[in-house]
PDB file of C-alpha atoms in Angstrom:
ATOM      1  CA  MET A  51     241.840  98.842 103.734  1.00 42.00           C
ATOM      2  CA  ASN A  52     239.708 100.512 106.415  1.00 44.00           C
ATOM      3  CA  ASN A  53     236.762 102.860 105.864  1.00 48.00           C
ATOM      4  CA  ALA A  54     238.814 105.942 106.717  1.00 44.00           C
ATOM      5  CA  THR A  55     241.304 105.097 103.992  1.00 46.00           C
ATOM      6  CA  ASN A  56     238.497 104.421 101.520  1.00 48.00           C
ATOM      7  CA  ARG A  57     236.944 107.801 102.291  1.00 50.00           C
ATOM      8  CA  ARG A  58     240.320 109.509 101.983  1.00 52.00           C
ATOM      9  CA  LEU A  59     240.904 108.033  98.515  1.00 78.00           C
ATOM     10  CA  ALA A  60     237.348 108.525  97.257  1.00 86.00           C
ATOM     11  CA  TYR A  61     237.932 112.173  96.345  1.00 91.00           C
ATOM     12  CA  ILE A  62     240.906 111.138  94.197  1.00 93.00           C
ATOM     13  CA  ASP A  63     238.640 108.808  92.208  1.00 94.00           C
ATOM     14  CA  ILE A  64     236.201 111.699  91.748  1.00 94.00           C
ATOM     15  CA  ALA A  65     239.035 113.967  90.601  1.00 95.00           C
ATOM     16  CA  LYS A  66     240.225 111.300  88.158  1.00 96.00           C
ATOM     17  CA  GLY A  67     236.678 110.984  86.838  1.00 96.00           C
ATOM     18  CA  ILE A  68     236.454 114.726  86.210  1.00 95.00           C
ATOM     19  CA  GLY A  69     239.923 114.693  84.668  1.00 96.00           C
ATOM     20  CA  ILE A  70     239.296 111.808  82.282  1.00 96.00           C
ATOM     21  CA  LEU A  71     236.071 113.453  81.144  1.00 94.00           C
ATOM     22  CA  MET A  72     238.152 116.531  80.292  1.00 93.00           C
ATOM     23  CA  VAL A  73     240.614 114.327  78.394  1.00 93.00           C
ATOM     24  CA  VAL A  74     237.841 112.851  76.234  1.00 93.00           C
ATOM     25  CA  LEU A  75     236.247 116.244  75.583  1.00 89.00           C
ATOM     26  CA  GLY A  76     239.660 117.615  74.639  1.00 87.00           C
ATOM     27  CA  HIS A  77     239.994 114.991  71.909  1.00 86.00           C
ATOM     28  CA  ILE A  78     236.617 115.738  70.346  1.00 83.00           C
ATOM     29  CA  ARG A  79     236.264 118.649  67.975  1.00 67.00           C
ATOM     30  CA  THR A  80     234.265 121.173  69.970  1.00 66.00           C
ATOM     31  CA  SER A  81     234.947 124.887  70.332  1.00 70.00           C
ATOM     32  CA  LEU A  82     238.618 125.822  70.140  1.00 73.00           C
ATOM     33  CA  TYR A  83     238.407 127.898  73.339  1.00 81.00           C
ATOM     34  CA  LEU A  84     236.942 124.951  75.300  1.00 84.00           C
ATOM     35  CA  HIS A  85     239.707 122.719  73.952  1.00 86.00           C
ATOM     36  CA  ASP A  86     242.403 125.189  75.007  1.00 90.00           C
ATOM     37  CA  ALA A  87     240.804 125.773  78.427  1.00 92.00           C
ATOM     38  CA  ILE A  88     240.906 122.024  79.088  1.00 93.00           C
ATOM     39  CA  TYR A  89     244.504 121.669  77.907  1.00 94.00           C
ATOM     40  CA  LEU A  90     245.673 124.288  80.395  1.00 94.00           C
ATOM     41  CA  PHE A  91     245.542 121.762  83.219  1.00 95.00           C
ATOM     42  CA  HIS A  92     244.124 118.327  82.383  1.00 95.00           C
ATOM     43  CA  MET A  93     247.409 116.389  82.069  1.00 96.00           C
ATOM     44  CA  PRO A  94     249.188 118.169  84.972  1.00 96.00           C
ATOM     45  CA  LEU A  95     246.121 117.115  86.972  1.00 97.00           C
ATOM     46  CA  PHE A  96     246.846 113.433  86.347  1.00 97.00           C
ATOM     47  CA  PHE A  97     250.513 113.824  87.251  1.00 97.00           C
ATOM     48  CA  LEU A  98     249.460 115.490  90.509  1.00 96.00           C
ATOM     49  CA  LEU A  99     246.836 112.846  91.322  1.00 96.00           C
ATOM     50  CA  SER A 100     249.395 110.107  90.686  1.00 95.00           C
ATOM     51  CA  GLY A 101     251.720 111.803  93.150  1.00 95.00           C
ATOM     52  CA  MET A 102     248.955 111.918  95.744  1.00 93.00           C
ATOM     53  CA  VAL A 103     248.713 108.105  95.800  1.00 92.00           C
ATOM     54  CA  PHE A 104     252.468 107.477  95.548  1.00 94.00           C
ATOM     55  CA  LYS A 105     253.940 105.405  98.407  1.00 91.00           C
ATOM     56  CA  GLU A 106     257.051 107.228  99.577  1.00 89.00           C
ATOM     57  CA  ASN A 107     258.320 104.454 101.853  1.00 89.00           C
ATOM     58  CA  GLU A 108     258.059 101.585  99.393  1.00 91.00           C
ATOM     59  CA  GLU A 109     261.279  99.782  98.517  1.00 92.00           C
ATOM     60  CA  TRP A 110     262.814 100.559  95.121  1.00 92.00           C
ATOM     61  CA  LEU A 111     262.621  97.019  93.719  1.00 92.00           C
ATOM     62  CA  THR A 112     259.069  96.441  94.969  1.00 93.00           C
ATOM     63  CA  CYS A 113     257.925  99.701  93.404  1.00 93.00           C
ATOM     64  CA  MET A 114     259.590  98.942  90.073  1.00 93.00           C
ATOM     65  CA  LYS A 115     258.045  95.472  89.875  1.00 92.00           C
ATOM     66  CA  LYS A 116     254.576  96.877  90.504  1.00 92.00           C
ATOM     67  CA  LYS A 117     254.929  99.680  87.976  1.00 93.00           C
ATOM     68  CA  VAL A 118     256.289  97.374  85.283  1.00 93.00           C
ATOM     69  CA  LYS A 119     253.315  95.070  85.821  1.00 90.00           C
ATOM     70  CA  TYR A 120     250.553  97.660  86.160  1.00 89.00           C
ATOM     71  CA  LEU A 121     251.838 100.494  83.937  1.00 91.00           C
ATOM     72  CA  LEU A 122     254.422  99.255  81.439  1.00 90.00           C
ATOM     73  CA  LEU A 123     252.824  95.923  80.490  1.00 91.00           C
ATOM     74  CA  PRO A 124     249.339  97.422  79.939  1.00 90.00           C
ATOM     75  CA  TYR A 125     250.981 100.205  77.906  1.00 89.00           C
ATOM     76  CA  LEU A 126     252.663  97.672  75.615  1.00 86.00           C
ATOM     77  CA  PHE A 127     249.481  95.584  75.411  1.00 87.00           C
ATOM     78  CA  PHE A 128     247.384  98.482  74.141  1.00 86.00           C
ATOM     79  CA  MET A 129     250.105  99.715  71.805  1.00 80.00           C
ATOM     80  CA  VAL A 130     250.102  96.374  70.012  1.00 79.00           C
ATOM     81  CA  MET A 131     246.337  95.868  70.180  1.00 78.00           C
ATOM     82  CA  PHE A 132     245.539  99.118  68.407  1.00 75.00           C
ATOM     83  CA  VAL A 133     248.019  98.826  65.535  1.00 71.00           C
ATOM     84  CA  PRO A 134     245.427  97.269  63.150  1.00 71.00           C
ATOM     85  CA  LEU A 135     242.756  99.812  64.109  1.00 67.00           C
ATOM     86  CA  ARG A 136     245.091 102.756  63.549  1.00 65.00           C
ATOM     87  CA  MET A 137     246.069 101.341  60.173  1.00 68.00           C
ATOM     88  CA  ILE A 138     242.385 101.193  59.197  1.00 68.00           C
ATOM     89  CA  THR A 139     241.593 104.730  60.364  1.00 62.00           C
ATOM     90  CA  ASP A 140     244.691 106.183  58.682  1.00 64.00           C
ATOM     91  CA  THR A 141     243.783 104.413  55.458  1.00 66.00           C
ATOM     92  CA  LEU A 142     240.254 105.809  55.551  1.00 61.00           C
ATOM     93  CA  CYS A 143     241.315 109.336  56.497  1.00 59.00           C
ATOM     94  CA  ASN A 144     244.386 109.667  54.272  1.00 56.00           C
ATOM     95  CA  GLY A 145     242.891 108.700  50.948  1.00 56.00           C
ATOM     96  CA  GLY A 146     243.684 105.010  51.106  1.00 52.00           C
ATOM     97  CA  THR A 147     247.311 105.291  52.204  1.00 55.00           C
ATOM     98  CA  PHE A 148     249.084 104.372  55.417  1.00 53.00           C
ATOM     99  CA  PRO A 149     252.361 106.094  56.314  1.00 55.00           C
ATOM    100  CA  ILE A 150     255.573 104.098  56.156  1.00 53.00           C
ATOM    101  CA  PHE A 151     256.093 102.410  59.515  1.00 52.00           C
ATOM    102  CA  ARG A 152     258.851 103.872  61.659  1.00 50.00           C
ATOM    103  CA  LEU A 153     260.053 102.729  65.070  1.00 46.00           C
ATOM    104  CA  SER A 154     259.558 106.286  66.296  1.00 44.00           C
ATOM    105  CA  MET A 155     255.827 105.687  65.947  1.00 46.00           C
ATOM    106  CA  LEU A 156     256.017 103.388  68.960  1.00 49.00           C
ATOM    107  CA  GLY A 157     257.943 105.915  71.005  1.00 50.00           C
ATOM    108  CA  LEU A 158     255.435 108.640  70.150  1.00 51.00           C
ATOM    109  CA  SER A 159     252.453 106.395  70.969  1.00 54.00           C
ATOM    110  CA  TYR A 160     251.434 106.869  67.330  1.00 57.00           C
ATOM    111  CA  PHE A 161     248.887 104.071  67.433  1.00 59.00           C
ATOM    112  CA  ASP A 162     247.215 105.305  70.621  1.00 68.00           C
ATOM    113  CA  LYS A 163     248.380 108.829  71.372  1.00 78.00           C
ATOM    114  CA  PRO A 164     247.015 109.352  74.917  1.00 85.00           C
ATOM    115  CA  LEU A 165     249.192 106.467  76.082  1.00 87.00           C
ATOM    116  CA  TRP A 166     252.184 108.828  76.100  1.00 90.00           C
ATOM    117  CA  PHE A 167     251.080 109.769  79.614  1.00 93.00           C
ATOM    118  CA  VAL A 168     251.251 106.181  80.889  1.00 92.00           C
ATOM    119  CA  PHE A 169     254.862 105.732  79.816  1.00 91.00           C
ATOM    120  CA  ALA A 170     255.842 109.242  80.938  1.00 94.00           C
ATOM    121  CA  LEU A 171     254.289 108.525  84.331  1.00 96.00           C
ATOM    122  CA  PHE A 172     256.327 105.327  84.551  1.00 96.00           C
ATOM    123  CA  VAL A 173     259.488 107.366  83.892  1.00 95.00           C
ATOM    124  CA  VAL A 174     258.491 109.955  86.512  1.00 97.00           C
ATOM    125  CA  ILE A 175     257.926 107.257  89.134  1.00 97.00           C
ATOM    126  CA  CYS A 176     261.315 105.720  88.303  1.00 96.00           C
ATOM    127  CA  ILE A 177     262.974 109.115  88.828  1.00 96.00           C
ATOM    128  CA  VAL A 178     261.161 109.895  92.086  1.00 96.00           C
ATOM    129  CA  ARG A 179     261.581 106.410  93.532  1.00 95.00           C
ATOM    130  CA  THR A 180     265.314 106.463  92.700  1.00 95.00           C
ATOM    131  CA  LEU A 181     265.800 109.893  94.269  1.00 95.00           C
ATOM    132  CA  LEU A 182     263.987 108.916  97.460  1.00 92.00           C
ATOM    133  CA  SER A 183     265.824 105.596  97.724  1.00 91.00           C
ATOM    134  CA  PHE A 184     269.380 106.741  97.037  1.00 91.00           C
ATOM    135  CA  VAL A 185     269.480 110.485  97.815  1.00 90.00           C
ATOM    136  CA  HIS A 186     268.804 110.929 101.532  1.00 87.00           C
ATOM    137  CA  ASN A 187     269.282 114.683 101.749  1.00 91.00           C
ATOM    138  CA  LYS A 188     265.884 116.384 101.284  1.00 89.00           C
ATOM    139  CA  LEU A 189     267.441 119.650 100.108  1.00 93.00           C
ATOM    140  CA  VAL A 190     269.454 117.851  97.431  1.00 94.00           C
ATOM    141  CA  THR A 191     266.369 115.884  96.355  1.00 93.00           C
ATOM    142  CA  ALA A 192     264.267 119.052  96.118  1.00 93.00           C
ATOM    143  CA  SER A 193     267.012 120.822  94.169  1.00 95.00           C
ATOM    144  CA  MET A 194     267.279 117.944  91.700  1.00 96.00           C
ATOM    145  CA  VAL A 195     263.499 117.923  91.170  1.00 96.00           C
ATOM    146  CA  CYS A 196     263.576 121.667  90.462  1.00 95.00           C
ATOM    147  CA  ILE A 197     266.487 121.332  88.032  1.00 97.00           C
ATOM    148  CA  LEU A 198     264.877 118.419  86.200  1.00 97.00           C
ATOM    149  CA  GLY A 199     261.538 120.240  86.064  1.00 96.00           C
ATOM    150  CA  ILE A 200     263.157 123.344  84.584  1.00 97.00           C
ATOM    151  CA  ALA A 201     264.932 121.113  82.060  1.00 97.00           C
ATOM    152  CA  GLY A 202     261.562 119.633  81.111  1.00 97.00           C
ATOM    153  CA  TYR A 203     260.074 123.074  80.496  1.00 97.00           C
ATOM    154  CA  LEU A 204     263.081 124.156  78.408  1.00 97.00           C
ATOM    155  CA  LEU A 205     262.933 120.950  76.346  1.00 96.00           C
ATOM    156  CA  LEU A 206     259.254 121.501  75.577  1.00 96.00           C
ATOM    157  CA  SER A 207     259.805 125.187  74.813  1.00 95.00           C
ATOM    158  CA  GLN A 208     262.444 124.187  72.244  1.00 94.00           C
ATOM    159  CA  HIS A 209     260.325 121.287  70.896  1.00 93.00           C
ATOM    160  CA  MET A 210     263.125 118.868  71.766  1.00 92.00           C
ATOM    161  CA  GLU A 211     261.959 115.256  71.780  1.00 88.00           C
ATOM    162  CA  LEU A 212     264.007 112.888  73.961  1.00 90.00           C
ATOM    163  CA  PRO A 213     263.610 109.099  73.824  1.00 85.00           C
ATOM    164  CA  LEU A 214     261.144 107.298  76.104  1.00 85.00           C
ATOM    165  CA  HIS A 215     258.977 110.411  76.515  1.00 90.00           C
ATOM    166  CA  LEU A 216     261.682 111.822  78.775  1.00 93.00           C
ATOM    167  CA  SER A 217     260.982 115.451  77.789  1.00 94.00           C
ATOM    168  CA  ARG A 218     257.338 115.066  78.807  1.00 95.00           C
ATOM    169  CA  ALA A 219     258.223 113.129  81.954  1.00 96.00           C
ATOM    170  CA  LEU A 220     260.609 115.832  83.165  1.00 97.00           C
ATOM    171  CA  PHE A 221     257.949 118.465  82.571  1.00 97.00           C
ATOM    172  CA  GLY A 222     255.395 116.445  84.554  1.00 97.00           C
ATOM    173  CA  LEU A 223     257.814 115.665  87.399  1.00 97.00           C
ATOM    174  CA  PRO A 224     257.158 118.851  89.472  1.00 96.00           C
ATOM    175  CA  PHE A 225     253.387 118.285  89.320  1.00 97.00           C
ATOM    176  CA  PHE A 226     253.842 114.705  90.552  1.00 97.00           C
ATOM    177  CA  VAL A 227     256.023 115.857  93.450  1.00 96.00           C
ATOM    178  CA  PHE A 228     253.549 118.655  94.208  1.00 94.00           C
ATOM    179  CA  GLY A 229     250.891 115.955  94.513  1.00 94.00           C
ATOM    180  CA  VAL A 230     253.038 114.085  97.036  1.00 92.00           C
ATOM    181  CA  MET A 231     253.336 117.311  99.038  1.00 89.00           C
ATOM    182  CA  VAL A 232     249.680 118.412  99.092  1.00 86.00           C
ATOM    183  CA  ARG A 233     247.961 115.064  99.701  1.00 81.00           C
ATOM    184  CA  LYS A 234     247.873 115.597 103.467  1.00 74.00           C
ATOM    185  CA  HIS A 235     246.181 118.987 103.120  1.00 74.00           C
ATOM    186  CA  HIS A 236     242.418 118.856 102.592  1.00 69.00           C
ATOM    187  CA  GLN A 237     241.595 122.558 102.685  1.00 73.00           C
ATOM    188  CA  ILE A 238     238.546 122.508 100.425  1.00 72.00           C
ATOM    189  CA  LYS A 239     237.754 126.213 100.498  1.00 74.00           C
ATOM    190  CA  SER A 240     241.385 127.246  99.986  1.00 81.00           C
ATOM    191  CA  PHE A 241     241.871 124.813  97.100  1.00 84.00           C
ATOM    192  CA  VAL A 242     238.766 126.054  95.296  1.00 89.00           C
ATOM    193  CA  ILE A 243     239.360 129.772  95.771  1.00 91.00           C
ATOM    194  CA  ILE A 244     243.105 129.758  95.067  1.00 91.00           C
ATOM    195  CA  GLY A 245     242.662 127.303  92.190  1.00 91.00           C
ATOM    196  CA  LEU A 246     239.922 129.381  90.599  1.00 93.00           C
ATOM    197  CA  LEU A 247     241.980 132.566  90.791  1.00 94.00           C
ATOM    198  CA  MET A 248     245.079 130.931  89.320  1.00 94.00           C
ATOM    199  CA  TYR A 249     243.129 129.165  86.584  1.00 94.00           C
ATOM    200  CA  SER A 250     241.355 132.410  85.682  1.00 93.00           C
ATOM    201  CA  LEU A 251     244.740 133.950  84.964  1.00 92.00           C
ATOM    202  CA  GLY A 252     245.332 131.164  82.453  1.00 91.00           C
ATOM    203  CA  LEU A 253     242.013 131.850  80.750  1.00 92.00           C
ATOM    204  CA  TYR A 254     242.977 135.518  80.606  1.00 91.00           C
ATOM    205  CA  GLY A 255     246.247 134.490  78.972  1.00 90.00           C
ATOM    206  CA  LEU A 256     244.411 132.432  76.351  1.00 88.00           C
ATOM    207  CA  TRP A 257     242.152 135.364  75.603  1.00 88.00           C
ATOM    208  CA  ASN A 258     245.236 137.517  75.017  1.00 89.00           C
ATOM    209  CA  GLY A 259     246.954 135.103  72.670  1.00 87.00           C
ATOM    210  CA  HIS A 260     249.248 133.079  74.915  1.00 87.00           C
ATOM    211  CA  THR A 261     250.114 129.569  73.740  1.00 86.00           C
ATOM    212  CA  VAL A 262     248.032 126.729  75.132  1.00 86.00           C
ATOM    213  CA  LEU A 263     249.835 123.882  76.913  1.00 93.00           C
ATOM    214  CA  ASP A 264     250.037 120.682  74.851  1.00 93.00           C
ATOM    215  CA  ILE A 265     252.546 118.278  76.374  1.00 94.00           C
ATOM    216  CA  LEU A 266     252.220 115.670  73.629  1.00 90.00           C
ATOM    217  CA  LYS A 267     253.089 118.240  70.962  1.00 90.00           C
ATOM    218  CA  LEU A 268     255.903 119.707  73.115  1.00 92.00           C
ATOM    219  CA  GLN A 269     254.041 123.014  73.140  1.00 94.00           C
ATOM    220  CA  VAL A 270     254.319 125.530  75.986  1.00 95.00           C
ATOM    221  CA  ASP A 271     254.044 129.286  76.248  1.00 94.00           C
ATOM    222  CA  SER A 272     257.277 131.273  76.248  1.00 92.00           C
ATOM    223  CA  ASN A 273     256.224 132.791  79.575  1.00 93.00           C
ATOM    224  CA  PRO A 274     256.351 130.062  82.259  1.00 94.00           C
ATOM    225  CA  PHE A 275     253.915 132.083  84.377  1.00 94.00           C
ATOM    226  CA  PHE A 276     251.127 131.273  81.901  1.00 93.00           C
ATOM    227  CA  VAL A 277     252.142 127.609  81.948  1.00 95.00           C
ATOM    228  CA  TYR A 278     252.482 126.715  85.617  1.00 96.00           C
ATOM    229  CA  ILE A 279     249.994 129.097  87.260  1.00 95.00           C
ATOM    230  CA  PRO A 280     246.899 127.906  85.334  1.00 95.00           C
ATOM    231  CA  ALA A 281     248.098 124.270  85.426  1.00 96.00           C
ATOM    232  CA  ILE A 282     248.452 124.325  89.212  1.00 95.00           C
ATOM    233  CA  GLY A 283     245.272 126.375  89.566  1.00 95.00           C
ATOM    234  CA  GLY A 284     243.202 123.985  87.474  1.00 95.00           C
ATOM    235  CA  THR A 285     244.470 120.971  89.399  1.00 95.00           C
ATOM    236  CA  LEU A 286     243.764 122.574  92.776  1.00 94.00           C
ATOM    237  CA  LEU A 287     240.301 123.583  91.599  1.00 94.00           C
ATOM    238  CA  VAL A 288     239.427 120.039  90.535  1.00 95.00           C
ATOM    239  CA  VAL A 289     240.868 118.525  93.737  1.00 93.00           C
ATOM    240  CA  GLY A 290     238.968 121.062  95.839  1.00 92.00           C
ATOM    241  CA  LEU A 291     235.689 120.377  94.057  1.00 92.00           C
ATOM    242  CA  SER A 292     236.289 116.630  94.402  1.00 92.00           C
ATOM    243  CA  LEU A 293     236.880 116.983  98.139  1.00 89.00           C
ATOM    244  CA  SER A 294     233.640 118.937  98.376  1.00 87.00           C
ATOM    245  CA  LEU A 295     231.697 116.296  96.444  1.00 87.00           C
ATOM    246  CA  ASP A 296     233.230 113.543  98.574  1.00 85.00           C
ATOM    247  CA  LYS A 297     232.162 115.413 101.708  1.00 81.00           C
ATOM    248  CA  MET A 298     228.617 115.595 100.350  1.00 78.00           C
ATOM    249  CA  ILE A 299     228.630 111.811  99.935  1.00 71.00           C
ATOM    250  CA  THR A 300     229.941 111.333 103.489  1.00 63.00           C
ATOM    251  CA  LEU A 301     227.382 113.646 105.056  1.00 59.00           C
ATOM    252  CA  ASN A 302     224.458 112.213 103.099  1.00 63.00           C
ATOM    253  CA  LYS A 303     225.704 108.613 103.220  1.00 54.00           C
ATOM    254  CA  TYR A 304     224.962 108.488  99.513  1.00 53.00           C
ATOM    255  CA  SER A 305     227.268 107.244  96.781  1.00 53.00           C
ATOM    256  CA  GLY A 306     224.948 106.772  93.832  1.00 58.00           C
ATOM    257  CA  GLY A 307     223.816 109.076  91.081  1.00 78.00           C
ATOM    258  CA  LEU A 308     226.083 111.471  89.258  1.00 80.00           C
ATOM    259  CA  ILE A 309     228.859 111.609  91.880  1.00 84.00           C
ATOM    260  CA  GLY A 310     229.007 107.823  92.099  1.00 86.00           C
ATOM    261  CA  SER A 311     229.230 107.598  88.311  1.00 89.00           C
ATOM    262  CA  ILE A 312     232.097 110.112  88.230  1.00 91.00           C
ATOM    263  CA  SER A 313     233.909 108.143  90.928  1.00 91.00           C
ATOM    264  CA  TYR A 314     233.417 104.894  88.994  1.00 92.00           C
ATOM    265  CA  LEU A 315     234.779 106.597  85.886  1.00 94.00           C
ATOM    266  CA  GLY A 316     237.827 107.698  87.880  1.00 94.00           C
ATOM    267  CA  ARG A 317     238.507 104.181  89.151  1.00 93.00           C
ATOM    268  CA  ASN A 318     238.503 102.981  85.542  1.00 94.00           C
ATOM    269  CA  SER A 319     240.264 105.993  84.026  1.00 94.00           C
ATOM    270  CA  PHE A 320     243.157 103.903  82.697  1.00 94.00           C
ATOM    271  CA  TYR A 321     240.865 102.068  80.266  1.00 94.00           C
ATOM    272  CA  VAL A 322     239.327 105.331  79.072  1.00 94.00           C
ATOM    273  CA  PHE A 323     242.833 106.725  78.574  1.00 91.00           C
ATOM    274  CA  ALA A 324     243.799 103.749  76.452  1.00 90.00           C
ATOM    275  CA  VAL A 325     240.644 103.103  74.436  1.00 90.00           C
ATOM    276  CA  HIS A 326     238.720 106.332  73.829  1.00 91.00           C
ATOM    277  CA  HIS A 327     241.043 107.961  71.294  1.00 86.00           C
ATOM    278  CA  PRO A 328     241.252 105.041  68.818  1.00 82.00           C
ATOM    279  CA  PHE A 329     237.465 104.716  69.143  1.00 85.00           C
ATOM    280  CA  ILE A 330     236.955 108.413  68.356  1.00 84.00           C
ATOM    281  CA  LEU A 331     239.350 108.207  65.387  1.00 76.00           C
ATOM    282  CA  PHE A 332     237.496 105.214  64.022  1.00 75.00           C
ATOM    283  CA  ILE A 333     234.030 106.810  64.353  1.00 78.00           C
ATOM    284  CA  ASN A 334     235.246 110.081  62.856  1.00 73.00           C
ATOM    285  CA  SER A 335     236.832 108.221  59.937  1.00 68.00           C
ATOM    286  CA  LEU A 336     233.410 106.750  59.162  1.00 69.00           C
ATOM    287  CA  TYR A 337     231.231 109.826  59.585  1.00 63.00           C
ATOM    288  CA  TRP A 338     233.450 112.911  59.513  1.00 54.00           C
ATOM    289  CA  ARG A 339     233.235 113.391  55.739  1.00 50.00           C
ATOM    290  CA  GLU A 340     229.468 113.610  56.017  1.00 51.00           C
ATOM    291  CA  LEU A 341     229.776 116.613  58.339  1.00 52.00           C
ATOM    292  CA  GLU A 342     231.014 119.970  57.158  1.00 48.00           C
ATOM    293  CA  GLU A 343     232.964 122.030  59.698  1.00 48.00           C
ATOM    294  CA  SER A 344     229.997 124.361  60.160  1.00 42.00           C
ATOM    295  CA  GLU A 345     227.702 121.404  60.686  1.00 47.00           C
ATOM    296  CA  PHE A 346     229.632 119.910  63.587  1.00 52.00           C
ATOM    297  CA  LEU A 347     226.940 119.829  66.228  1.00 63.00           C
ATOM    298  CA  LEU A 348     227.118 119.712  69.980  1.00 69.00           C
ATOM    299  CA  SER A 349     224.841 116.682  69.884  1.00 74.00           C
ATOM    300  CA  TYR A 350     227.478 114.758  67.917  1.00 76.00           C
ATOM    301  CA  ALA A 351     230.152 115.701  70.468  1.00 79.00           C
ATOM    302  CA  VAL A 352     227.949 114.584  73.358  1.00 82.00           C
ATOM    303  CA  MET A 353     227.094 111.313  71.610  1.00 85.00           C
ATOM    304  CA  LEU A 354     230.737 110.617  70.816  1.00 88.00           C
ATOM    305  CA  THR A 355     231.844 111.429  74.370  1.00 90.00           C
ATOM    306  CA  ILE A 356     229.290 109.124  75.985  1.00 92.00           C
ATOM    307  CA  SER A 357     229.763 106.290  73.510  1.00 94.00           C
ATOM    308  CA  SER A 358     233.583 106.375  73.707  1.00 94.00           C
ATOM    309  CA  ILE A 359     233.469 106.262  77.510  1.00 95.00           C
ATOM    310  CA  ILE A 360     230.964 103.394  77.576  1.00 95.00           C
ATOM    311  CA  PHE A 361     232.983 101.447  75.010  1.00 95.00           C
ATOM    312  CA  SER A 362     236.194 102.027  76.995  1.00 95.00           C
ATOM    313  CA  LEU A 363     234.600 100.795  80.210  1.00 96.00           C
ATOM    314  CA  LEU A 364     233.282  97.678  78.469  1.00 95.00           C
ATOM    315  CA  VAL A 365     236.720  96.929  77.053  1.00 93.00           C
ATOM    316  CA  GLY A 366     238.210  97.376  80.514  1.00 93.00           C
ATOM    317  CA  ARG A 367     235.697  95.009  82.042  1.00 93.00           C
ATOM    318  CA  LEU A 368     236.436  92.418  79.361  1.00 94.00           C
ATOM    319  CA  LEU A 369     240.206  92.699  79.834  1.00 92.00           C
ATOM    320  CA  ARG A 370     239.926  92.253  83.598  1.00 92.00           C
ATOM    321  CA  ARG A 371     238.229  88.928  82.925  1.00 92.00           C
ATOM    322  CA  LEU A 372     240.476  87.767  80.103  1.00 91.00           C
ATOM    323  CA  VAL A 373     243.866  89.043  81.324  1.00 88.00           C
ATOM    324  CA  PRO A 374     243.578  89.372  85.131  1.00 88.00           C
ATOM    325  CA  SER A 375     247.343  88.991  85.507  1.00 83.00           C
ATOM    326  CA  ILE A 376     247.810  92.452  83.927  1.00 83.00           C
ATOM    327  CA  PHE A 377     244.483  94.202  84.402  1.00 85.00           C
ATOM    328  CA  LYS A 378     243.232  94.100  87.948  1.00 76.00           C
TER     329      LYS A 378
END
């Protein structure tokens, strides 16, 4: 991979780093408004970023083999690995009882909830790769994406859970395709200004009682305007800021410090996705009863955020050494 390609992808790593930080903060009990502001866009952001690195010309079978190896197998690995830990945390938090095991727990990523995105992304890639490989009319392909995306919104609005995270995948499909479309456009100023305006409309909607987006819980606002506008706006804002930060690195020939750390976090975002939530559940199960709701301090949130990220990165580093066939 040449230097130009490395520079072109660096801003995506920065965007992933910002996004995964939002994911962790969203899973820690901070202010409700901050939580809702993050949920307006943080998962659509990852669908879009995944679309930006998608290889349109790759053969169907080659793509499927890669995604099974690097998405599906790691998903299954973490699902199994965290079963004992989830049993412990549920026992501690639920008065010494663990719910009766159901197969649906696996489908809902019960043992490691953020992993729903990994499987949903796998489904999205299967849909997109199949459409591009077997439907050669661009208008038909675009129409099918629109229809499937609308179906995803309607399924979430009716709280209808389909197997294999299909409801969530269909909702995320338009954001993924949007990422494929915008990856060649690096208009930093336009991304930031347009994104900020669109995202501000979402914050206005929250202030006026509109429902926050929560894809895992199949929760969307009844007005699609307050779903898609802030989601797209937030993603464009983060991508625009990431492009700007990447440009600063290029101009200054400097990749260390805070920006370098964010980029490193983005390159390892999968491990943070998989590990941080069980870690947070476990720590909260040990210490949450000692903290009253009014005593939940910002310092605790900061400590938990930093420690969960560090732990996730260490686990990722260990897995790359122990299971290099799956974790590269």
